[in-house]
Amino acid sequence: MEKASTAFSASIFTAIFLLVSTLYTQGVEGSIIGVNYGTVANNLPPPEQVARFLSESTIISSVRLFDTNADILRAFAHTGIAVTVTATNDQIPNLTRIDFAQEWLKFNVRPYIPATNIVRIFVGNEVISTANKLLIASLVPAMETLHTALVGASLDRRIKISTPHSLGILSGSSPPSTGKFRQGYDTHVLKPLLSFLRDTNSPFMINPYPFFGSSPETLDYALFRPSSAGVMVDENTKLSYTNMLDAQLDSVFSAMKLLGFSDVEIVISETGWPSLGDSSQVGVDAESAAQYNRNLMQHVTSGAGTPLMPNRTFETYIFALFNEDLKPGPTCERNFGLFRPDMTPVYDIGILRSTVAAASKFHHAAYFSVLTIGLLIISNHG
């Protein structure tokens, strides 16, 4: 009887410990959620106000800039927020020269560190998708030369170099196990690029947008909604996909693996969902945008990974911080923002600190309640 009692107490304690651990670790992992801070607008608040808002009122810990705006870089000084800056596409050919790369660092990076926490430099944006032969041929040499300049300035351990890609770099992506890079670019551009990333311990950056791949039939699949129709089975691996983002990420992973670079980390440099669009588009409303970004955050921080990359999290940058009223193109392009220019949320996805504080308070209360009840059960049984 004593052995049975001891076993019962041990099993109860184990169950309580697991439950407590689950409660205590739930919540949004702010450390790997960032935001794209675009400025193609004429009504945005001053950078100082934006930096203060992000650091004091949100859980956002990382920001990506599409240039090296001096006012923004100064504004983020002493906030602790990790900042990614961008050398624009037109600068890429010149960055293949070491003198230009050194001058670029001297004027665009070095004056702001360490006060501003610059951690990454993007060389261009979606360069391969431009089909510009000069830019594409110059991309990897520019990254290598800029890295050499970082080494010379003793900044290579602090600042990493990469470049974001659209899904247009893939020639095949369905099913995910057949993902491969476009012929010609695979061996001449992406293989040396991935080799550089591996050698410098830098991630491969990808911009997956389930929104642009969705249709009325696949909307649930794109929005992470549980649905019998929202499941795809890869006939090669027999793995099931319950959301489009996982399928897109695994297609990129398969293409990298085909070249021998499955060990290079993947980071989501852009993804998002518009809250407004044209009548011909499906799912362009605030509710769908909130659902996508909320489910996105939960998924990439959960540790579940993807079918081909299980048990991992993904550093992710949501597009975008603000609605940008001067962006060209269809209506949706101007309505990807999490916030309006007055910094009120377009919709709530739980990144404001008040929301996080409330959730944290609940989990702490639940933690101690479950622990107390569990100890009482064991004590009474004993």
Short mmCIF file of C-alpha atoms in Angstrom, two decimals:
data_model
loop_
_atom_site.label_atom_id
_atom_site.label_comp_id
_atom_site.label_asym_id
_atom_site.label_seq_id
_atom_site.Cartn_x
_atom_site.Cartn_y
_atom_site.Cartn_z
CA MET A 1 0.00 0.00 0.00
CA GLU A 2 2.88 2.31 0.86
CA LYS A 3 4.51 1.64 -2.51
CA ALA A 4 1.24 2.35 -4.30
CA SER A 5 0.83 5.57 -2.33
CA THR A 6 4.36 6.65 -3.19
CA ALA A 7 3.81 5.84 -6.87
CA PHE A 8 0.52 7.76 -6.85
CA SER A 9 2.17 10.80 -5.26
CA ALA A 10 5.02 10.66 -7.75
CA SER A 11 2.67 10.42 -10.73
CA ILE A 12 0.54 13.29 -9.40
CA PHE A 13 3.64 15.40 -8.83
CA THR A 14 4.91 14.66 -12.35
CA ALA A 15 1.57 15.60 -13.88
CA ILE A 16 1.45 18.82 -11.85
CA PHE A 17 5.03 19.68 -12.81
CA LEU A 18 4.25 19.24 -16.52
CA LEU A 19 1.07 21.30 -16.25
CA VAL A 20 2.82 24.05 -14.32
CA SER A 21 5.66 24.09 -16.84
CA THR A 22 3.16 24.41 -19.70
CA LEU A 23 1.34 27.28 -18.03
CA TYR A 24 4.53 29.03 -17.12
CA THR A 25 6.03 28.90 -20.60
CA GLN A 26 2.93 29.86 -22.58
CA GLY A 27 2.60 33.32 -24.10
CA VAL A 28 4.17 35.34 -26.87
CA GLU A 29 7.91 35.00 -27.32
CA GLY A 30 8.80 38.60 -28.12
CA SER A 31 12.48 37.86 -28.57
CA ILE A 32 12.09 36.54 -32.12
CA ILE A 33 9.27 38.73 -33.39
CA GLY A 34 10.32 41.81 -35.32
CA VAL A 35 8.65 44.31 -37.61
CA ASN A 36 9.43 45.93 -40.95
CA TYR A 37 9.56 49.72 -40.51
CA GLY A 38 8.77 51.12 -43.95
CA THR A 39 8.55 54.85 -44.60
CA VAL A 40 6.86 55.21 -48.00
CA ALA A 41 4.31 57.64 -46.56
CA ASN A 42 3.82 61.35 -45.87
CA ASN A 43 1.95 61.06 -42.59
CA LEU A 44 4.16 58.97 -40.30
CA PRO A 45 5.10 60.07 -36.76
CA PRO A 46 8.66 61.27 -36.01
CA PRO A 47 11.23 58.45 -35.60
CA GLU A 48 11.86 59.40 -31.95
CA GLN A 49 8.18 58.85 -31.19
CA VAL A 50 8.17 55.53 -33.05
CA ALA A 51 11.26 54.24 -31.24
CA ARG A 52 9.86 55.23 -27.86
CA PHE A 53 6.51 53.62 -28.67
CA LEU A 54 8.07 50.33 -29.75
CA SER A 55 10.45 50.09 -26.80
CA GLU A 56 7.98 51.16 -24.11
CA SER A 57 4.58 49.99 -25.36
CA THR A 58 5.16 46.83 -27.43
CA ILE A 59 6.98 43.51 -27.20
CA ILE A 60 8.73 44.16 -30.54
CA SER A 61 12.46 43.59 -30.02
CA SER A 62 13.72 43.81 -33.61
CA VAL A 63 13.22 46.28 -36.45
CA ARG A 64 14.14 46.06 -40.09
CA LEU A 65 14.80 49.27 -42.05
CA PHE A 66 14.80 49.46 -45.84
CA ASP A 67 17.69 51.94 -45.90
CA THR A 68 20.09 53.63 -43.46
CA ASN A 69 17.94 56.60 -42.47
CA ALA A 70 20.09 58.62 -40.06
CA ASP A 71 17.15 60.08 -38.13
CA ILE A 72 15.73 56.62 -37.49
CA LEU A 73 19.09 55.16 -36.48
CA ARG A 74 19.63 57.99 -33.99
CA ALA A 75 16.10 57.56 -32.66
CA PHE A 76 16.71 53.90 -31.78
CA ALA A 77 19.83 54.68 -29.75
CA HIS A 78 19.72 53.28 -26.20
CA THR A 79 16.44 51.42 -26.80
CA GLY A 80 18.10 48.01 -26.99
CA ILE A 81 15.98 47.14 -30.03
CA ALA A 82 17.95 45.11 -32.60
CA VAL A 83 18.11 47.00 -35.89
CA THR A 84 18.68 45.66 -39.40
CA VAL A 85 19.75 48.25 -42.00
CA THR A 86 19.74 47.90 -45.77
CA ALA A 87 22.18 48.83 -48.50
CA THR A 88 19.75 49.61 -51.31
CA ASN A 89 19.80 47.75 -54.62
CA ASP A 90 21.35 50.65 -56.51
CA GLN A 91 24.38 50.58 -54.17
CA ILE A 92 25.20 46.92 -54.81
CA PRO A 93 27.56 47.30 -57.82
CA ASN A 94 29.65 49.89 -55.95
CA LEU A 95 29.79 47.73 -52.83
CA THR A 96 31.94 45.23 -54.72
CA ARG A 97 34.80 47.75 -54.27
CA ILE A 98 36.49 47.64 -50.88
CA ASP A 99 37.00 51.42 -50.74
CA PHE A 100 33.29 52.04 -51.30
CA ALA A 101 32.31 49.35 -48.77
CA GLN A 102 34.59 50.92 -46.16
CA GLU A 103 33.14 54.39 -46.82
CA TRP A 104 29.62 52.98 -46.71
CA LEU A 105 30.27 51.53 -43.26
CA LYS A 106 31.98 54.74 -42.14
CA PHE A 107 28.96 56.92 -42.91
CA ASN A 108 26.01 54.55 -42.52
CA VAL A 109 26.87 52.26 -39.61
CA ARG A 110 29.86 53.22 -37.50
CA PRO A 111 28.56 56.61 -36.27
CA TYR A 112 25.53 54.95 -34.66
CA ILE A 113 27.05 52.00 -32.81
CA PRO A 114 27.10 50.89 -30.08
CA ALA A 115 24.33 53.29 -28.97
CA THR A 116 22.06 51.89 -31.68
CA ASN A 117 22.02 48.10 -31.66
CA ILE A 118 22.69 47.42 -35.35
CA VAL A 119 22.93 43.65 -35.71
CA ARG A 120 22.46 42.95 -39.41
CA ILE A 121 23.01 44.50 -42.83
CA PHE A 122 20.89 43.49 -45.79
CA VAL A 123 22.58 43.87 -49.14
CA GLY A 124 19.64 44.79 -51.34
CA ASN A 125 16.13 43.38 -51.28
CA GLU A 126 14.79 40.57 -53.49
CA VAL A 127 17.66 41.17 -55.90
CA ILE A 128 17.29 37.97 -57.91
CA SER A 129 13.63 38.79 -58.61
CA THR A 130 14.66 42.05 -60.30
CA ALA A 131 16.18 40.04 -63.20
CA ASN A 132 18.82 42.80 -63.40
CA LYS A 133 21.95 40.99 -64.55
CA LEU A 134 24.37 43.55 -63.11
CA LEU A 135 22.73 43.51 -59.68
CA ILE A 136 22.49 39.73 -59.58
CA ALA A 137 26.12 39.24 -60.67
CA SER A 138 27.28 41.80 -58.09
CA LEU A 139 25.23 40.51 -55.16
CA VAL A 140 27.54 37.91 -53.62
CA PRO A 141 30.76 39.88 -54.35
CA ALA A 142 29.16 42.91 -52.64
CA MET A 143 28.26 40.82 -49.59
CA GLU A 144 31.78 39.41 -49.41
CA THR A 145 33.41 42.82 -49.78
CA LEU A 146 31.17 44.40 -47.16
CA HIS A 147 32.02 41.54 -44.81
CA THR A 148 35.71 42.20 -45.42
CA ALA A 149 35.10 45.82 -44.46
CA LEU A 150 33.34 44.67 -41.28
CA VAL A 151 36.30 42.46 -40.40
CA GLY A 152 38.64 45.41 -40.92
CA ALA A 153 36.53 47.49 -38.55
CA SER A 154 36.32 44.61 -36.01
CA LEU A 155 32.54 44.55 -36.42
CA ASP A 156 32.08 41.15 -38.07
CA ARG A 157 31.10 39.41 -34.83
CA ARG A 158 28.59 42.09 -33.94
CA ILE A 159 27.00 42.60 -37.37
CA LYS A 160 25.99 39.87 -39.84
CA ILE A 161 25.30 40.25 -43.57
CA SER A 162 22.50 38.67 -45.57
CA THR A 163 19.98 39.51 -48.29
CA PRO A 164 16.21 38.80 -48.47
CA HIS A 165 14.62 36.76 -51.26
CA SER A 166 11.11 36.44 -52.60
CA LEU A 167 9.66 33.02 -53.32
CA GLY A 168 10.35 33.85 -56.97
CA ILE A 169 13.77 32.24 -56.51
CA LEU A 170 12.01 28.85 -56.65
CA SER A 171 11.21 27.07 -59.90
CA GLY A 172 9.22 24.38 -58.13
CA SER A 173 7.54 24.37 -54.73
CA SER A 174 4.66 21.89 -54.73
CA PRO A 175 4.79 19.54 -53.03
CA PRO A 176 7.31 21.06 -50.59
CA SER A 177 9.75 18.14 -50.88
CA THR A 178 10.30 19.02 -54.57
CA GLY A 179 11.31 22.62 -53.90
CA LYS A 180 14.27 23.76 -55.98
CA PHE A 181 15.88 27.02 -56.99
CA ARG A 182 15.57 28.41 -60.50
CA GLN A 183 18.02 26.88 -62.93
CA GLY A 184 21.11 29.00 -63.50
CA TYR A 185 20.62 31.00 -60.31
CA ASP A 186 20.95 27.84 -58.22
CA THR A 187 24.61 27.07 -58.90
CA HIS A 188 25.88 30.47 -60.08
CA VAL A 189 24.32 32.73 -57.41
CA LEU A 190 22.57 30.87 -54.61
CA LYS A 191 25.20 28.20 -54.01
CA PRO A 192 28.03 30.74 -53.44
CA LEU A 193 25.60 32.92 -51.47
CA LEU A 194 24.67 30.04 -49.17
CA SER A 195 28.34 29.15 -48.80
CA PHE A 196 29.03 32.73 -47.69
CA LEU A 197 26.17 32.59 -45.19
CA ARG A 198 27.43 29.31 -43.75
CA ASP A 199 30.99 30.63 -43.45
CA THR A 200 29.85 33.81 -41.67
CA ASN A 201 27.15 32.13 -39.53
CA SER A 202 24.44 34.25 -41.13
CA PRO A 203 20.85 33.24 -41.95
CA PHE A 204 19.11 32.79 -45.27
CA MET A 205 16.35 35.40 -45.45
CA ILE A 206 13.05 34.66 -47.17
CA ASN A 207 9.85 36.68 -47.73
CA PRO A 208 6.95 34.19 -47.75
CA TYR A 209 3.46 35.65 -48.25
CA PRO A 210 0.61 33.12 -48.05
CA PHE A 211 -1.70 36.06 -48.83
CA PHE A 212 -0.40 36.26 -52.40
CA GLY A 213 -0.69 32.49 -52.81
CA SER A 214 -4.22 32.22 -51.47
CA SER A 215 -7.55 31.84 -53.25
CA PRO A 216 -11.13 31.42 -52.01
CA GLU A 217 -10.49 27.66 -51.87
CA THR A 218 -7.23 27.94 -49.91
CA LEU A 219 -8.05 30.87 -47.60
CA ASP A 220 -8.39 28.68 -44.50
CA TYR A 221 -5.07 27.00 -45.36
CA ALA A 222 -3.35 30.39 -45.72
CA LEU A 223 -4.79 31.76 -42.46
CA PHE A 224 -3.81 28.73 -40.29
CA ARG A 225 -7.51 27.94 -39.83
CA PRO A 226 -8.32 24.33 -38.84
CA SER A 227 -10.21 22.87 -41.76
CA SER A 228 -10.53 19.53 -43.48
CA ALA A 229 -10.00 21.37 -46.76
CA GLY A 230 -6.94 23.12 -45.34
CA VAL A 231 -4.65 20.10 -45.33
CA MET A 232 -2.13 19.11 -47.97
CA VAL A 233 -0.23 15.84 -47.98
CA ASP A 234 3.17 15.64 -49.65
CA GLU A 235 2.99 12.42 -51.62
CA ASN A 236 6.77 11.98 -51.45
CA THR A 237 7.25 12.34 -47.69
CA LYS A 238 3.68 11.49 -46.60
CA LEU A 239 3.88 14.54 -44.32
CA SER A 240 0.73 16.60 -43.77
CA TYR A 241 0.64 20.39 -44.06
CA THR A 242 -2.05 22.32 -42.22
CA ASN A 243 -0.95 25.81 -43.28
CA MET A 244 0.56 27.42 -46.35
CA LEU A 245 3.46 29.10 -44.53
CA ASP A 246 4.94 25.73 -43.51
CA ALA A 247 4.68 24.52 -47.10
CA GLN A 248 6.45 27.63 -48.38
CA LEU A 249 9.22 27.38 -45.80
CA ASP A 250 9.75 23.67 -46.47
CA SER A 251 9.94 24.32 -50.21
CA VAL A 252 12.82 26.72 -49.54
CA PHE A 253 14.41 24.21 -47.17
CA SER A 254 14.18 21.47 -49.82
CA ALA A 255 15.87 23.74 -52.37
CA MET A 256 18.66 24.55 -49.89
CA LYS A 257 19.07 20.87 -49.03
CA LEU A 258 19.37 20.01 -52.72
CA LEU A 259 22.46 22.26 -52.85
CA GLY A 260 23.85 20.84 -49.59
CA PHE A 261 22.96 23.68 -47.24
CA SER A 262 20.26 22.28 -44.97
CA ASP A 263 22.28 23.48 -41.97
CA VAL A 264 21.92 27.19 -42.78
CA GLU A 265 19.29 28.89 -40.62
CA ILE A 266 16.16 30.30 -42.26
CA VAL A 267 14.75 33.64 -41.09
CA ILE A 268 11.43 35.14 -42.24
CA SER A 269 12.40 38.66 -43.21
CA GLU A 270 8.90 39.64 -44.39
CA THR A 271 5.42 38.26 -44.09
CA GLY A 272 2.05 39.82 -43.42
CA TRP A 273 -1.57 40.27 -44.43
CA PRO A 274 -3.42 43.42 -45.55
CA SER A 275 -6.44 44.74 -43.66
CA LEU A 276 -7.91 46.39 -46.75
CA GLY A 277 -7.80 45.63 -50.47
CA ASP A 278 -9.64 45.68 -53.74
CA SER A 279 -13.03 43.99 -54.20
CA SER A 280 -11.48 41.32 -56.42
CA GLN A 281 -9.18 40.12 -53.62
CA VAL A 282 -10.17 37.53 -51.03
CA GLY A 283 -9.68 37.84 -47.27
CA VAL A 284 -8.65 41.52 -47.29
CA ASP A 285 -10.14 42.69 -44.02
CA ALA A 286 -8.94 43.49 -40.51
CA GLU A 287 -10.28 40.25 -39.07
CA SER A 288 -8.31 38.10 -41.54
CA ALA A 289 -5.16 40.20 -41.10
CA ALA A 290 -5.41 39.89 -37.31
CA GLN A 291 -5.98 36.16 -37.57
CA TYR A 292 -3.00 35.61 -39.86
CA ASN A 293 -0.54 37.64 -37.81
CA ARG A 294 -1.79 36.30 -34.47
CA ASN A 295 -1.57 32.70 -35.68
CA LEU A 296 1.78 33.44 -37.32
CA MET A 297 3.29 34.68 -34.05
CA GLN A 298 1.95 31.73 -32.12
CA HIS A 299 3.22 29.25 -34.73
CA VAL A 300 6.77 30.55 -35.26
CA THR A 301 7.39 30.88 -31.51
CA SER A 302 5.79 27.55 -30.52
CA GLY A 303 8.82 25.40 -31.23
CA ALA A 304 6.74 23.10 -33.42
CA GLY A 305 8.67 24.04 -36.55
CA THR A 306 7.51 22.66 -39.89
CA PRO A 307 7.09 19.07 -41.13
CA LEU A 308 10.61 19.07 -42.65
CA MET A 309 12.11 21.33 -39.94
CA PRO A 310 10.50 20.15 -36.70
CA ASN A 311 11.18 21.39 -33.18
CA ARG A 312 12.42 24.86 -33.97
CA THR A 313 11.38 28.48 -33.86
CA PHE A 314 11.76 31.05 -36.63
CA GLU A 315 12.91 34.61 -36.23
CA THR A 316 10.14 36.51 -38.01
CA TYR A 317 9.58 40.09 -39.17
CA ILE A 318 5.98 41.12 -39.73
CA PHE A 319 5.23 43.43 -42.64
CA ALA A 320 4.62 46.15 -41.72
CA LEU A 321 4.70 48.57 -38.82
CA PHE A 322 2.51 51.23 -40.48
CA ASN A 323 0.09 51.57 -43.35
CA GLU A 324 2.12 53.45 -45.99
CA ASP A 325 -0.09 55.74 -48.05
CA LEU A 326 2.41 56.47 -50.85
CA LYS A 327 3.16 52.90 -51.86
CA PRO A 328 2.23 52.18 -55.50
CA GLY A 329 0.17 49.27 -56.70
CA PRO A 330 -3.19 47.86 -55.60
CA THR A 331 -4.97 49.02 -52.46
CA CYS A 332 -3.62 46.16 -50.35
CA GLU A 333 -0.03 47.42 -50.75
CA ARG A 334 -0.92 50.49 -48.66
CA ASN A 335 -2.68 48.52 -45.95
CA PHE A 336 -0.29 45.95 -44.49
CA GLY A 337 0.32 48.00 -41.34
CA LEU A 338 -0.19 46.84 -37.78
CA PHE A 339 -0.63 50.48 -36.76
CA ARG A 340 -2.08 53.65 -38.17
CA PRO A 341 0.13 56.75 -38.39
CA ASP A 342 -1.28 57.93 -35.02
CA MET A 343 0.04 54.64 -33.57
CA THR A 344 -3.37 53.22 -32.76
CA PRO A 345 -3.61 49.54 -33.74
CA VAL A 346 -5.42 48.65 -36.96
CA TYR A 347 -6.26 45.41 -35.10
CA ASP A 348 -5.00 43.68 -31.98
CA ILE A 349 -2.57 40.76 -32.19
CA GLY A 350 -1.23 40.91 -28.64
CA ILE A 351 1.98 42.87 -29.15
CA LEU A 352 1.04 45.82 -26.93
CA ARG A 353 2.60 45.52 -23.50
CA SER A 354 -0.70 45.92 -21.65
CA THR A 355 -1.96 42.76 -23.37
CA VAL A 356 1.24 40.90 -22.57
CA ALA A 357 1.15 42.06 -18.94
CA ALA A 358 -2.41 40.81 -18.53
CA ALA A 359 -1.51 37.43 -20.04
CA SER A 360 1.58 37.19 -17.83
CA LYS A 361 -0.48 38.00 -14.73
CA PHE A 362 -2.93 35.24 -15.62
CA HIS A 363 -0.18 32.66 -16.16
CA HIS A 364 1.57 33.52 -12.88
CA ALA A 365 -1.77 33.22 -11.03
CA ALA A 366 -2.49 29.90 -12.73
CA TYR A 367 1.01 28.68 -11.90
CA PHE A 368 0.68 29.22 -8.17
CA SER A 369 -2.94 28.02 -8.06
CA VAL A 370 -2.10 24.72 -9.75
CA LEU A 371 1.02 24.28 -7.62
CA THR A 372 -0.89 24.92 -4.38
CA ILE A 373 -3.76 22.58 -5.30
CA GLY A 374 -1.32 19.88 -6.37
CA LEU A 375 0.67 20.04 -3.15
CA LEU A 376 -2.56 19.85 -1.14
CA ILE A 377 -3.63 16.74 -3.07
CA ILE A 378 -0.31 15.03 -2.36
CA SER A 379 -0.34 16.12 1.28
CA ASN A 380 -3.89 14.89 1.90
CA HIS A 381 -3.25 11.61 0.11
CA GLY A 382 -0.10 11.07 2.13
#
